[in-house]
mmCIF file of C-alpha atoms and ligand atoms in Angstrom:
data_model
loop_
_atom_site.group_PDB
_atom_site.id
_atom_site.type_symbol
_atom_site.label_atom_id
_atom_site.label_comp_id
_atom_site.label_asym_id
_atom_site.label_seq_id
_atom_site.Cartn_x
_atom_site.Cartn_y
_atom_site.Cartn_z
ATOM 1 C CA MET A 21 10.940 -0.398 -23.940
ATOM 2 C CA HIS A 22 13.632 1.920 -25.268
ATOM 3 C CA ASP A 23 16.126 1.064 -27.980
ATOM 4 C CA LYS A 24 19.844 1.323 -27.327
ATOM 5 C CA ASN A 25 20.412 4.278 -29.610
ATOM 6 C CA SER A 26 17.929 6.445 -27.788
ATOM 7 C CA LEU A 27 19.304 5.310 -24.410
ATOM 8 C CA PHE A 28 22.802 6.286 -25.576
ATOM 9 C CA SER A 29 21.724 9.705 -26.714
ATOM 10 C CA ILE A 30 19.797 10.377 -23.484
ATOM 11 C CA ALA A 31 22.715 9.223 -21.327
ATOM 12 C CA SER A 32 25.027 11.506 -23.326
ATOM 13 C CA ARG A 33 23.073 14.484 -22.028
ATOM 14 C CA PHE A 34 24.494 13.656 -18.583
ATOM 15 C CA VAL A 35 27.861 12.000 -19.104
ATOM 16 C CA ASP A 36 30.751 12.060 -21.563
ATOM 17 C CA PRO A 37 29.794 9.657 -24.386
ATOM 18 C CA ALA A 38 33.332 8.263 -24.258
ATOM 19 C CA LEU A 39 32.396 6.789 -20.866
ATOM 20 C CA ILE A 40 29.435 4.859 -22.265
ATOM 21 C CA ALA A 41 30.286 1.403 -23.606
ATOM 22 C CA ASP A 42 26.917 -0.238 -23.073
ATOM 23 C CA ILE A 43 23.528 0.277 -21.391
ATOM 24 C CA LYS A 44 21.582 -2.654 -19.933
ATOM 25 C CA PRO A 45 18.451 -3.141 -17.800
ATOM 26 C CA LEU A 46 18.915 -3.102 -14.006
ATOM 27 C CA GLY A 47 16.734 -4.224 -11.109
ATOM 28 C CA ASN A 48 13.047 -5.028 -10.848
ATOM 29 C CA GLY A 49 11.229 -1.894 -9.690
ATOM 30 C CA LEU A 50 7.519 -1.814 -10.388
ATOM 31 C CA ILE A 51 7.341 1.870 -11.319
ATOM 32 C CA ASN A 52 10.405 3.386 -13.062
ATOM 33 C CA ASP A 53 12.586 1.771 -15.779
ATOM 34 C CA THR A 54 16.190 1.458 -14.664
ATOM 35 C CA TYR A 55 19.372 0.793 -16.655
ATOM 36 C CA LYS A 56 23.057 0.466 -15.870
ATOM 37 C CA ILE A 57 25.610 2.385 -17.887
ATOM 38 C CA MET A 58 28.782 0.403 -18.436
ATOM 39 C CA ALA A 59 32.071 2.251 -19.033
ATOM 40 C CA PRO A 60 34.708 0.849 -21.382
ATOM 41 C CA GLY A 61 36.894 -1.835 -19.856
ATOM 42 C CA GLN A 62 35.041 -1.873 -16.512
ATOM 43 C CA GLU A 63 33.112 -4.794 -15.114
ATOM 44 C CA GLN A 64 31.019 -2.751 -12.718
ATOM 45 C CA PRO A 65 28.451 -0.278 -13.963
ATOM 46 C CA ARG A 66 29.557 3.341 -13.820
ATOM 47 C CA TYR A 67 26.172 5.100 -13.732
ATOM 48 C CA VAL A 68 22.487 4.325 -13.362
ATOM 49 C CA LEU A 69 20.056 5.750 -15.915
ATOM 50 C CA GLN A 70 16.404 5.963 -15.002
ATOM 51 C CA HIS A 71 13.248 6.745 -16.905
ATOM 52 C CA ILE A 72 11.003 8.471 -14.373
ATOM 53 C CA ASN A 73 7.395 7.308 -14.455
ATOM 54 C CA ASP A 74 5.704 10.689 -14.623
ATOM 55 C CA LYS A 75 2.207 9.186 -14.491
ATOM 56 C CA VAL A 76 3.096 8.264 -10.908
ATOM 57 C CA PHE A 77 5.425 11.168 -10.128
ATOM 58 C CA THR A 78 3.564 13.928 -11.886
ATOM 59 C CA ASP A 79 5.682 16.790 -10.528
ATOM 60 C CA VAL A 80 9.207 15.857 -11.597
ATOM 61 C CA GLU A 81 10.586 19.246 -10.569
ATOM 62 C CA MET A 82 9.347 18.650 -7.002
ATOM 63 C CA LEU A 83 10.539 15.055 -7.122
ATOM 64 C CA GLN A 84 14.110 15.987 -7.938
ATOM 65 C CA ARG A 85 14.070 18.928 -5.515
ATOM 66 C CA ASN A 86 12.997 16.613 -2.676
ATOM 67 C CA ILE A 87 15.735 14.140 -3.535
ATOM 68 C CA GLU A 88 18.394 16.824 -3.791
ATOM 69 C CA ILE A 89 17.413 18.290 -0.418
ATOM 70 C CA VAL A 90 17.523 14.866 1.209
ATOM 71 C CA THR A 91 20.798 13.676 -0.323
ATOM 72 C CA SER A 92 22.654 16.915 0.337
ATOM 73 C CA HIS A 93 21.355 17.063 3.915
ATOM 74 C CA ILE A 94 22.592 13.536 4.590
ATOM 75 C CA ARG A 95 25.900 14.193 2.839
ATOM 76 C CA CYS A 96 26.537 17.320 4.961
ATOM 77 C CA LYS A 97 25.827 15.421 8.163
ATOM 78 C CA TYR A 98 28.111 12.576 7.148
ATOM 79 C CA GLU A 99 30.861 15.053 6.302
ATOM 80 C CA ALA A 100 30.452 16.788 9.648
ATOM 81 C CA SER A 101 30.653 13.499 11.534
ATOM 82 C CA GLY A 102 33.714 12.310 9.607
ATOM 83 C CA MET A 103 31.894 9.325 8.100
ATOM 84 C CA PRO A 104 34.261 7.375 5.831
ATOM 85 C CA ASP A 105 33.412 6.381 2.258
ATOM 86 C CA ILE A 106 30.569 8.889 1.899
ATOM 87 C CA ASP A 107 30.178 8.422 -1.858
ATOM 88 C CA ARG A 108 29.085 4.852 -1.262
ATOM 89 C CA ARG A 109 26.626 5.832 1.488
ATOM 90 C CA VAL A 110 24.480 8.457 -0.139
ATOM 91 C CA LEU A 111 23.215 8.751 -3.708
ATOM 92 C CA HIS A 112 24.606 11.380 -6.029
ATOM 93 C CA PHE A 113 22.622 12.625 -9.026
ATOM 94 C CA VAL A 114 24.486 13.845 -12.098
ATOM 95 C CA LYS A 115 23.645 17.233 -13.616
ATOM 96 C CA ALA A 116 22.567 17.185 -17.262
ATOM 97 C CA ASP A 117 23.525 19.700 -19.951
ATOM 98 C CA THR A 118 20.548 21.763 -18.716
ATOM 99 C CA GLY A 119 22.171 22.205 -15.299
ATOM 100 C CA LYS A 120 19.358 20.191 -13.694
ATOM 101 C CA THR A 121 19.408 16.632 -12.402
ATOM 102 C CA TYR A 122 16.880 15.518 -14.998
ATOM 103 C CA VAL A 123 16.074 16.066 -18.657
ATOM 104 C CA LYS A 124 12.860 15.939 -20.630
ATOM 105 C CA VAL A 125 13.244 14.123 -23.927
ATOM 106 C CA GLY A 126 10.072 14.209 -25.978
ATOM 107 C CA GLU A 127 7.418 13.444 -23.385
ATOM 108 C CA GLU A 128 9.748 11.482 -21.090
ATOM 109 C CA TYR A 129 11.800 12.418 -18.058
ATOM 110 C CA TRP A 130 15.204 10.898 -17.367
ATOM 111 C CA ARG A 131 17.898 11.133 -14.703
ATOM 112 C CA VAL A 132 21.314 9.671 -14.001
ATOM 113 C CA MET A 133 23.053 8.834 -10.741
ATOM 114 C CA ASP A 134 26.444 7.399 -9.909
ATOM 115 C CA PHE A 135 26.495 3.641 -9.477
ATOM 116 C CA ILE A 136 27.616 2.801 -5.945
ATOM 117 C CA ALA A 137 30.802 0.769 -6.327
ATOM 118 C CA ASP A 138 30.954 -2.810 -5.031
ATOM 119 C CA SER A 139 27.325 -2.844 -3.989
ATOM 120 C CA VAL A 140 24.608 -5.440 -4.403
ATOM 121 C CA THR A 141 20.876 -5.574 -3.798
ATOM 122 C CA GLN A 142 19.207 -8.445 -1.979
ATOM 123 C CA GLU A 143 15.657 -9.714 -1.889
ATOM 124 C CA ALA A 144 15.942 -11.267 1.576
ATOM 125 C CA VAL A 145 17.547 -10.487 4.921
ATOM 126 C CA THR A 146 19.074 -12.469 7.757
ATOM 127 C CA PRO A 147 18.303 -11.558 11.367
ATOM 128 C CA GLN A 148 21.697 -9.761 11.443
ATOM 129 C CA SER A 149 21.067 -7.727 8.318
ATOM 130 C CA ALA A 150 17.525 -7.012 9.569
ATOM 131 C CA TYR A 151 19.056 -5.368 12.644
ATOM 132 C CA ASP A 152 21.324 -3.266 10.386
ATOM 133 C CA ALA A 153 18.395 -2.371 8.172
ATOM 134 C CA GLY A 154 16.351 -1.244 11.193
ATOM 135 C CA ARG A 155 19.262 0.836 12.364
ATOM 136 C CA SER A 156 19.759 2.300 8.869
ATOM 137 C CA PHE A 157 16.132 3.290 8.359
ATOM 138 C CA GLY A 158 15.953 4.608 11.917
ATOM 139 C CA ASP A 159 19.119 6.636 11.297
ATOM 140 C CA PHE A 160 17.725 7.807 7.972
ATOM 141 C CA GLU A 161 14.633 9.272 9.687
ATOM 142 C CA SER A 162 16.812 10.663 12.429
ATOM 143 C CA LEU A 163 19.180 12.365 9.966
ATOM 144 C CA LEU A 164 16.206 13.977 8.240
ATOM 145 C CA ALA A 165 14.465 15.106 11.428
ATOM 146 C CA ASP A 166 15.948 18.620 11.139
ATOM 147 C CA VAL A 167 15.601 19.305 7.414
ATOM 148 C CA LYS A 168 14.616 22.977 7.117
ATOM 149 C CA GLU A 169 13.505 23.140 3.479
ATOM 150 C CA PRO A 170 9.971 21.871 2.871
ATOM 151 C CA ILE A 171 9.782 18.339 1.463
ATOM 152 C CA GLY A 172 6.742 18.127 -0.798
ATOM 153 C CA GLU A 173 4.162 15.363 -0.517
ATOM 154 C CA ILE A 174 5.167 13.939 -3.873
ATOM 155 C CA ILE A 175 2.243 11.511 -4.071
ATOM 156 C CA PRO A 176 -0.566 12.990 -1.966
ATOM 157 C CA ASN A 177 -2.074 10.491 0.505
ATOM 158 C CA PHE A 178 0.477 7.891 -0.557
ATOM 159 C CA HIS A 179 0.259 5.781 2.611
ATOM 160 C CA ASN A 180 -3.170 6.989 3.729
ATOM 161 C CA ILE A 181 -5.159 3.776 4.094
ATOM 162 C CA GLU A 182 -8.503 5.618 4.156
ATOM 163 C CA PHE A 183 -7.638 7.072 0.768
ATOM 164 C CA ARG A 184 -6.478 3.694 -0.575
ATOM 165 C CA LEU A 185 -9.756 2.099 0.529
ATOM 166 C CA GLN A 186 -11.650 4.890 -1.177
ATOM 167 C CA GLN A 187 -9.692 4.225 -4.391
ATOM 168 C CA LEU A 188 -10.651 0.581 -4.067
ATOM 169 C CA ASP A 189 -14.318 1.569 -3.737
ATOM 170 C CA GLU A 190 -13.997 3.667 -6.887
ATOM 171 C CA ALA A 191 -12.378 0.773 -8.751
ATOM 172 C CA ILE A 192 -15.188 -1.550 -7.634
ATOM 173 C CA ALA A 193 -17.875 0.918 -8.723
ATOM 174 C CA ALA A 194 -16.274 1.452 -12.146
ATOM 175 C CA ASP A 195 -15.440 -2.226 -12.722
ATOM 176 C CA ALA A 196 -13.526 -1.033 -15.793
ATOM 177 C CA VAL A 197 -12.573 -4.448 -17.167
ATOM 178 C CA GLY A 198 -15.371 -6.651 -15.780
ATOM 179 C CA ARG A 199 -13.281 -8.354 -13.091
ATOM 180 C CA MET A 200 -15.925 -7.870 -10.366
ATOM 181 C CA LYS A 201 -17.969 -10.851 -11.536
ATOM 182 C CA ASP A 202 -15.300 -13.263 -10.272
ATOM 183 C CA PRO A 203 -16.461 -14.757 -6.919
ATOM 184 C CA GLU A 204 -12.876 -14.699 -5.641
ATOM 185 C CA VAL A 205 -12.742 -10.955 -6.257
ATOM 186 C CA GLN A 206 -16.009 -10.542 -4.344
ATOM 187 C CA ASP A 207 -14.571 -12.595 -1.527
ATOM 188 C CA TYR A 208 -11.483 -10.366 -1.213
ATOM 189 C CA VAL A 209 -13.698 -7.279 -1.168
ATOM 190 C CA ALA A 210 -15.538 -8.720 1.828
ATOM 191 C CA ARG A 211 -12.355 -9.689 3.637
ATOM 192 C CA ILE A 212 -10.763 -6.288 3.110
ATOM 193 C CA LYS A 213 -13.887 -4.468 4.304
ATOM 194 C CA ALA A 214 -14.085 -6.563 7.451
ATOM 195 C CA HIS A 215 -10.749 -5.107 8.635
ATOM 196 C CA ALA A 216 -11.114 -1.597 7.231
ATOM 197 C CA GLU A 217 -12.127 0.237 10.387
ATOM 198 C CA GLU A 218 -9.453 -1.335 12.512
ATOM 199 C CA MET A 219 -6.757 -0.607 9.926
ATOM 200 C CA CYS A 220 -7.662 3.099 9.736
ATOM 201 C CA LEU A 221 -6.535 3.628 13.347
ATOM 202 C CA GLY A 222 -3.426 5.633 12.341
ATOM 203 C CA GLU A 223 -5.412 8.183 10.364
ATOM 204 C CA ARG A 224 -7.884 8.608 13.242
ATOM 205 C CA LEU A 225 -5.076 9.208 15.728
ATOM 206 C CA TYR A 226 -3.534 11.721 13.329
ATOM 207 C CA ARG A 227 -6.809 13.667 13.133
ATOM 208 C CA GLU A 228 -6.970 13.645 16.917
ATOM 209 C CA GLY A 229 -3.510 15.244 16.972
ATOM 210 C CA LYS A 230 -1.924 12.257 18.700
ATOM 211 C CA LEU A 231 0.307 10.996 15.910
ATOM 212 C CA PRO A 232 2.965 13.084 14.121
ATOM 213 C CA LYS A 233 4.181 12.901 10.534
ATOM 214 C CA ARG A 234 7.917 12.860 9.961
ATOM 215 C CA ILE A 235 10.055 12.705 6.869
ATOM 216 C CA CYS A 236 10.102 9.037 5.931
ATOM 217 C CA HIS A 237 11.422 6.989 3.041
ATOM 218 C CA CYS A 238 8.035 5.388 2.274
ATOM 219 C CA ASP A 239 9.332 2.520 0.144
ATOM 220 C CA THR A 240 11.567 0.567 2.492
ATOM 221 C CA LYS A 241 11.554 -2.729 0.636
ATOM 222 C CA VAL A 242 14.646 -4.858 1.158
ATOM 223 C CA ASN A 243 15.597 -4.304 -2.485
ATOM 224 C CA ASN A 244 15.710 -0.553 -1.912
ATOM 225 C CA MET A 245 18.928 -0.868 0.098
ATOM 226 C CA LEU A 246 22.425 -1.518 -1.169
ATOM 227 C CA PHE A 247 24.661 -3.922 0.712
ATOM 228 C CA ASP A 248 28.421 -4.414 0.510
ATOM 229 C CA LYS A 249 29.849 -7.828 -0.259
ATOM 230 C CA TYR A 250 29.904 -8.699 3.467
ATOM 231 C CA GLY A 251 26.166 -8.064 3.772
ATOM 232 C CA ASN A 252 26.479 -4.705 5.587
ATOM 233 C CA VAL A 253 24.013 -1.992 4.639
ATOM 234 C CA LEU A 254 25.781 0.635 2.548
ATOM 235 C CA CYS A 255 23.169 3.003 1.255
ATOM 236 C CA ILE A 256 19.428 3.594 1.060
ATOM 237 C CA ILE A 257 18.193 4.050 -2.498
ATOM 238 C CA ASP A 258 14.953 4.716 -4.370
ATOM 239 C CA LEU A 259 14.331 8.073 -2.719
ATOM 240 C CA ASP A 260 11.386 9.083 -4.908
ATOM 241 C CA THR A 261 8.807 8.568 -2.208
ATOM 242 C CA VAL A 262 10.613 10.402 0.599
ATOM 243 C CA MET A 263 7.882 12.559 2.121
ATOM 244 C CA PRO A 264 6.095 13.335 5.378
ATOM 245 C CA SER A 265 4.347 10.221 6.698
ATOM 246 C CA PHE A 266 3.825 8.170 9.840
ATOM 247 C CA VAL A 267 6.940 6.272 10.887
ATOM 248 C CA PHE A 268 4.760 3.215 10.357
ATOM 249 C CA SER A 269 5.486 3.594 6.653
ATOM 250 C CA ASP A 270 9.140 2.735 6.993
ATOM 251 C CA PHE A 271 8.743 0.204 9.748
ATOM 252 C CA GLY A 272 5.783 -1.662 8.276
ATOM 253 C CA ASP A 273 6.804 -1.575 4.640
ATOM 254 C CA PHE A 274 10.241 -3.001 5.367
ATOM 255 C CA LEU A 275 8.763 -5.946 7.238
ATOM 256 C CA ARG A 276 6.263 -6.483 4.445
ATOM 257 C CA SER A 277 9.149 -7.662 2.276
ATOM 258 C CA ALA A 278 11.744 -8.678 4.885
ATOM 259 C CA ALA A 279 9.607 -10.743 7.251
ATOM 260 C CA ASN A 280 7.787 -12.453 4.398
ATOM 261 C CA THR A 281 9.267 -15.947 4.009
ATOM 262 C CA GLY A 282 7.850 -16.029 0.467
ATOM 263 C CA ALA A 283 7.892 -13.590 -2.427
ATOM 264 C CA GLU A 284 5.712 -10.486 -2.763
ATOM 265 C CA ASP A 285 3.930 -12.236 -5.628
ATOM 266 C CA ASP A 286 4.386 -15.814 -4.479
ATOM 267 C CA PRO A 287 1.825 -18.031 -6.216
ATOM 268 C CA ASP A 288 2.340 -20.649 -3.487
ATOM 269 C CA LEU A 289 0.669 -19.242 -0.375
ATOM 270 C CA GLY A 290 2.176 -22.060 1.670
ATOM 271 C CA ASN A 291 5.546 -20.276 1.360
ATOM 272 C CA ILE A 292 4.255 -17.146 3.046
ATOM 273 C CA HIS A 293 4.758 -16.698 6.781
ATOM 274 C CA PHE A 294 5.639 -13.730 8.956
ATOM 275 C CA ASP A 295 9.117 -14.301 10.350
ATOM 276 C CA MET A 296 9.201 -13.034 13.948
ATOM 277 C CA THR A 297 13.000 -13.361 14.241
ATOM 278 C CA VAL A 298 13.360 -10.814 11.436
ATOM 279 C CA TYR A 299 10.731 -8.651 13.153
ATOM 280 C CA GLU A 300 12.549 -8.717 16.500
ATOM 281 C CA SER A 301 15.954 -7.877 14.984
ATOM 282 C CA PHE A 302 14.581 -5.120 12.802
ATOM 283 C CA LEU A 303 12.672 -3.694 15.784
ATOM 284 C CA GLU A 304 15.813 -3.637 17.899
ATOM 285 C CA GLY A 305 17.814 -1.796 15.214
ATOM 286 C CA TYR A 306 14.958 0.592 14.456
ATOM 287 C CA LEU A 307 14.427 1.513 18.129
ATOM 288 C CA GLU A 308 18.144 2.171 18.459
ATOM 289 C CA GLY A 309 18.148 4.470 15.401
ATOM 290 C CA THR A 310 14.987 6.382 16.426
ATOM 291 C CA LYS A 311 15.470 6.643 20.192
ATOM 292 C CA ALA A 312 15.955 10.408 19.993
ATOM 293 C CA PHE A 313 12.439 11.080 18.770
ATOM 294 C CA LEU A 314 10.049 8.113 18.739
ATOM 295 C CA THR A 315 7.040 8.765 20.999
ATOM 296 C CA PRO A 316 5.561 6.052 23.274
ATOM 297 C CA LEU A 317 2.442 5.905 21.078
ATOM 298 C CA GLU A 318 4.481 5.433 17.900
ATOM 299 C CA ARG A 319 6.411 2.685 19.594
ATOM 300 C CA GLU A 320 3.322 0.976 20.948
ATOM 301 C CA LEU A 321 1.774 0.907 17.477
ATOM 302 C CA LEU A 322 4.695 -0.729 15.657
ATOM 303 C CA PRO A 323 2.954 -4.153 15.606
ATOM 304 C CA TYR A 324 -0.069 -2.413 14.042
ATOM 305 C CA ALA A 325 2.321 -0.990 11.392
ATOM 306 C CA ALA A 326 3.590 -4.495 10.630
ATOM 307 C CA ARG A 327 -0.006 -5.512 9.851
ATOM 308 C CA LEU A 328 -1.035 -2.284 8.138
ATOM 309 C CA PHE A 329 1.456 -2.578 5.283
ATOM 310 C CA PRO A 330 0.573 -6.014 3.912
ATOM 311 C CA TYR A 331 -3.052 -4.906 4.266
ATOM 312 C CA MET A 332 -2.480 -1.617 2.417
ATOM 313 C CA GLN A 333 -0.421 -3.310 -0.294
ATOM 314 C CA ALA A 334 -3.157 -5.911 -0.776
ATOM 315 C CA VAL A 335 -5.663 -3.063 -1.185
ATOM 316 C CA ARG A 336 -3.384 -1.297 -3.703
ATOM 317 C CA PHE A 337 -2.613 -4.387 -5.809
ATOM 318 C CA PHE A 338 -6.263 -5.405 -5.684
ATOM 319 C CA ALA A 339 -7.549 -1.991 -6.803
ATOM 320 C CA ASP A 340 -5.053 -2.075 -9.658
ATOM 321 C CA TYR A 341 -6.251 -5.540 -10.639
ATOM 322 C CA ILE A 342 -9.861 -4.342 -10.734
ATOM 323 C CA ASN A 343 -8.803 -1.247 -12.708
ATOM 324 C CA GLY A 344 -7.197 -3.454 -15.355
ATOM 325 C CA ASP A 345 -3.522 -3.112 -14.293
ATOM 326 C CA THR A 346 -2.914 0.535 -14.966
ATOM 327 C CA TYR A 347 -0.382 1.290 -12.188
ATOM 328 C CA TYR A 348 1.996 -1.592 -11.427
ATOM 329 C CA LYS A 349 4.017 -3.334 -14.092
ATOM 330 C CA VAL A 350 2.589 -6.845 -14.555
ATOM 331 C CA LYS A 351 4.198 -9.903 -16.112
ATOM 332 C CA TYR A 352 0.962 -11.815 -16.772
ATOM 333 C CA PRO A 353 -2.775 -10.976 -16.676
ATOM 334 C CA GLU A 354 -3.504 -12.328 -13.166
ATOM 335 C CA HIS A 355 -0.315 -10.915 -11.642
ATOM 336 C CA ASN A 356 -2.009 -8.265 -9.506
ATOM 337 C CA LEU A 357 -4.501 -10.843 -8.211
ATOM 338 C CA VAL A 358 -1.653 -13.207 -7.337
ATOM 339 C CA ARG A 359 0.055 -10.312 -5.535
ATOM 340 C CA THR A 360 -3.196 -9.531 -3.695
ATOM 341 C CA ARG A 361 -3.527 -13.123 -2.476
ATOM 342 C CA ALA A 362 0.099 -13.153 -1.340
ATOM 343 C CA GLN A 363 -0.167 -9.848 0.549
ATOM 344 C CA TRP A 364 -3.428 -10.947 2.104
ATOM 345 C CA LYS A 365 -1.847 -14.183 3.303
ATOM 346 C CA LEU A 366 0.997 -12.166 4.819
ATOM 347 C CA PHE A 367 -1.532 -9.897 6.535
ATOM 348 C CA GLU A 368 -3.261 -12.939 8.037
ATOM 349 C CA GLU A 369 0.045 -14.407 9.165
ATOM 350 C CA ALA A 370 1.148 -11.142 10.789
ATOM 351 C CA THR A 371 -2.268 -10.803 12.422
ATOM 352 C CA ARG A 372 -1.897 -14.280 13.895
ATOM 353 C CA GLU A 373 1.551 -13.420 15.291
ATOM 354 C CA PHE A 374 0.373 -10.234 16.955
ATOM 355 C CA SER A 375 -2.947 -11.363 18.357
ATOM 356 C CA VAL A 376 -2.689 -12.273 22.011
HETATM 357 C C1 GN1 B 548 6.474 0.245 -5.848
HETATM 358 O O1 GN1 B 548 9.159 1.393 -7.267
HETATM 359 P P1 GN1 B 548 9.106 0.192 -6.408
HETATM 360 O O2 GN1 B 548 8.919 -1.061 -7.155
HETATM 361 O O3 GN1 B 548 10.283 0.155 -5.438
HETATM 362 C C2 GN1 B 548 5.559 1.239 -5.116
HETATM 363 C C3 GN1 B 548 5.546 0.928 -3.630
HETATM 364 C C4 GN1 B 548 5.040 -0.469 -3.440
HETATM 365 C C5 GN1 B 548 5.925 -1.433 -4.228
HETATM 366 C C6 GN1 B 548 5.394 -2.846 -4.162
HETATM 367 C C7 GN1 B 548 5.678 4.859 -6.033
HETATM 368 O O4 GN1 B 548 7.806 0.417 -5.450
HETATM 369 O O5 GN1 B 548 4.711 1.819 -2.953
HETATM 370 O O6 GN1 B 548 5.064 -0.794 -2.113
HETATM 371 O O7 GN1 B 548 6.020 -1.062 -5.604
HETATM 372 N N1 GN1 B 548 6.002 2.596 -5.354
HETATM 373 C C8 GN1 B 548 5.115 3.527 -5.726
HETATM 374 O O8 GN1 B 548 6.416 -3.708 -4.496
HETATM 375 O O9 GN1 B 548 3.913 3.314 -5.814
HETATM 376 MG MG1 MG B 549 12.732 0.007 -5.893
#
């Protein structure tokens, strides 16, 4: 945690100190630390200050370059199409006194972006907002389909399930904190392995040259979108993971949070079901947004994507649990195991929905 004085002095590298009345925590991301900068006499935050987790995003220069390419590309397209209210539809990063969109203070990296006025985040969607979300993520991929500058793979193999399974194997072999002796842990290992081959389908098709990679968002949780007060999607946020991936990333990861009737870390597995009405609405919006480029194979495999993401997230939370919680922020010692159970339940529920 950072004290207020240091937050003030870091924020002052980006914005006029006279505009900073207070700085408070914002949101519940599992990777970066996020704060809102309040200006004097204003109820809404003016800026967002973020401490970049450089253990996860090791190349901050590439990270910010990717984000700048993506946001300016989208902004140009919106300008060309006469889109109204552009500043509320695409993020804008503030330049620091260094002329860059980030600063290094001691060993830490920080950045600031404008707060999008009159916006809120949500943890859940309705069938109507799921349609909008599908349309928005489809449009997002569509807008980025002709980016000329190379977008770096900021976290190599980020959504490569073969790689994630290999990391799990490494965690099991190391058993760094002795969690492998728990019979429940052994049981999840067996369950995960039983589906491994089937779940690696995407990577096999990629090697066979049948499946393309496109520029995707790669973290399409519901809480990575901003909505206006009427529940319309305003803007897609959390652009750190934008990189080349299968479209399954955006489709499957959104449903992982949106179609889950429970929470990502719900301790009560009875709350967790896969909501097919959300799936159908999101699918409709997504197909509309991606109709210019989606191939028949990509389309056919969208139900696989809806299963792949709870599976992959279970593998990732589980590996982190076995490693002793080194990646995701945890609120209590069993948190990553609770998350694993919840994602596994969601995987089973989705599997039940899609098996004929
Ligand atoms: C992380 O940063 P945040 O909380 O939006 C993670 C995602 C996971 C998600 C699980 C860089 O996203 O991949 O799906 O937690 N981001 C990274 O909630 O690993
Ligand atoms: Mg986030």
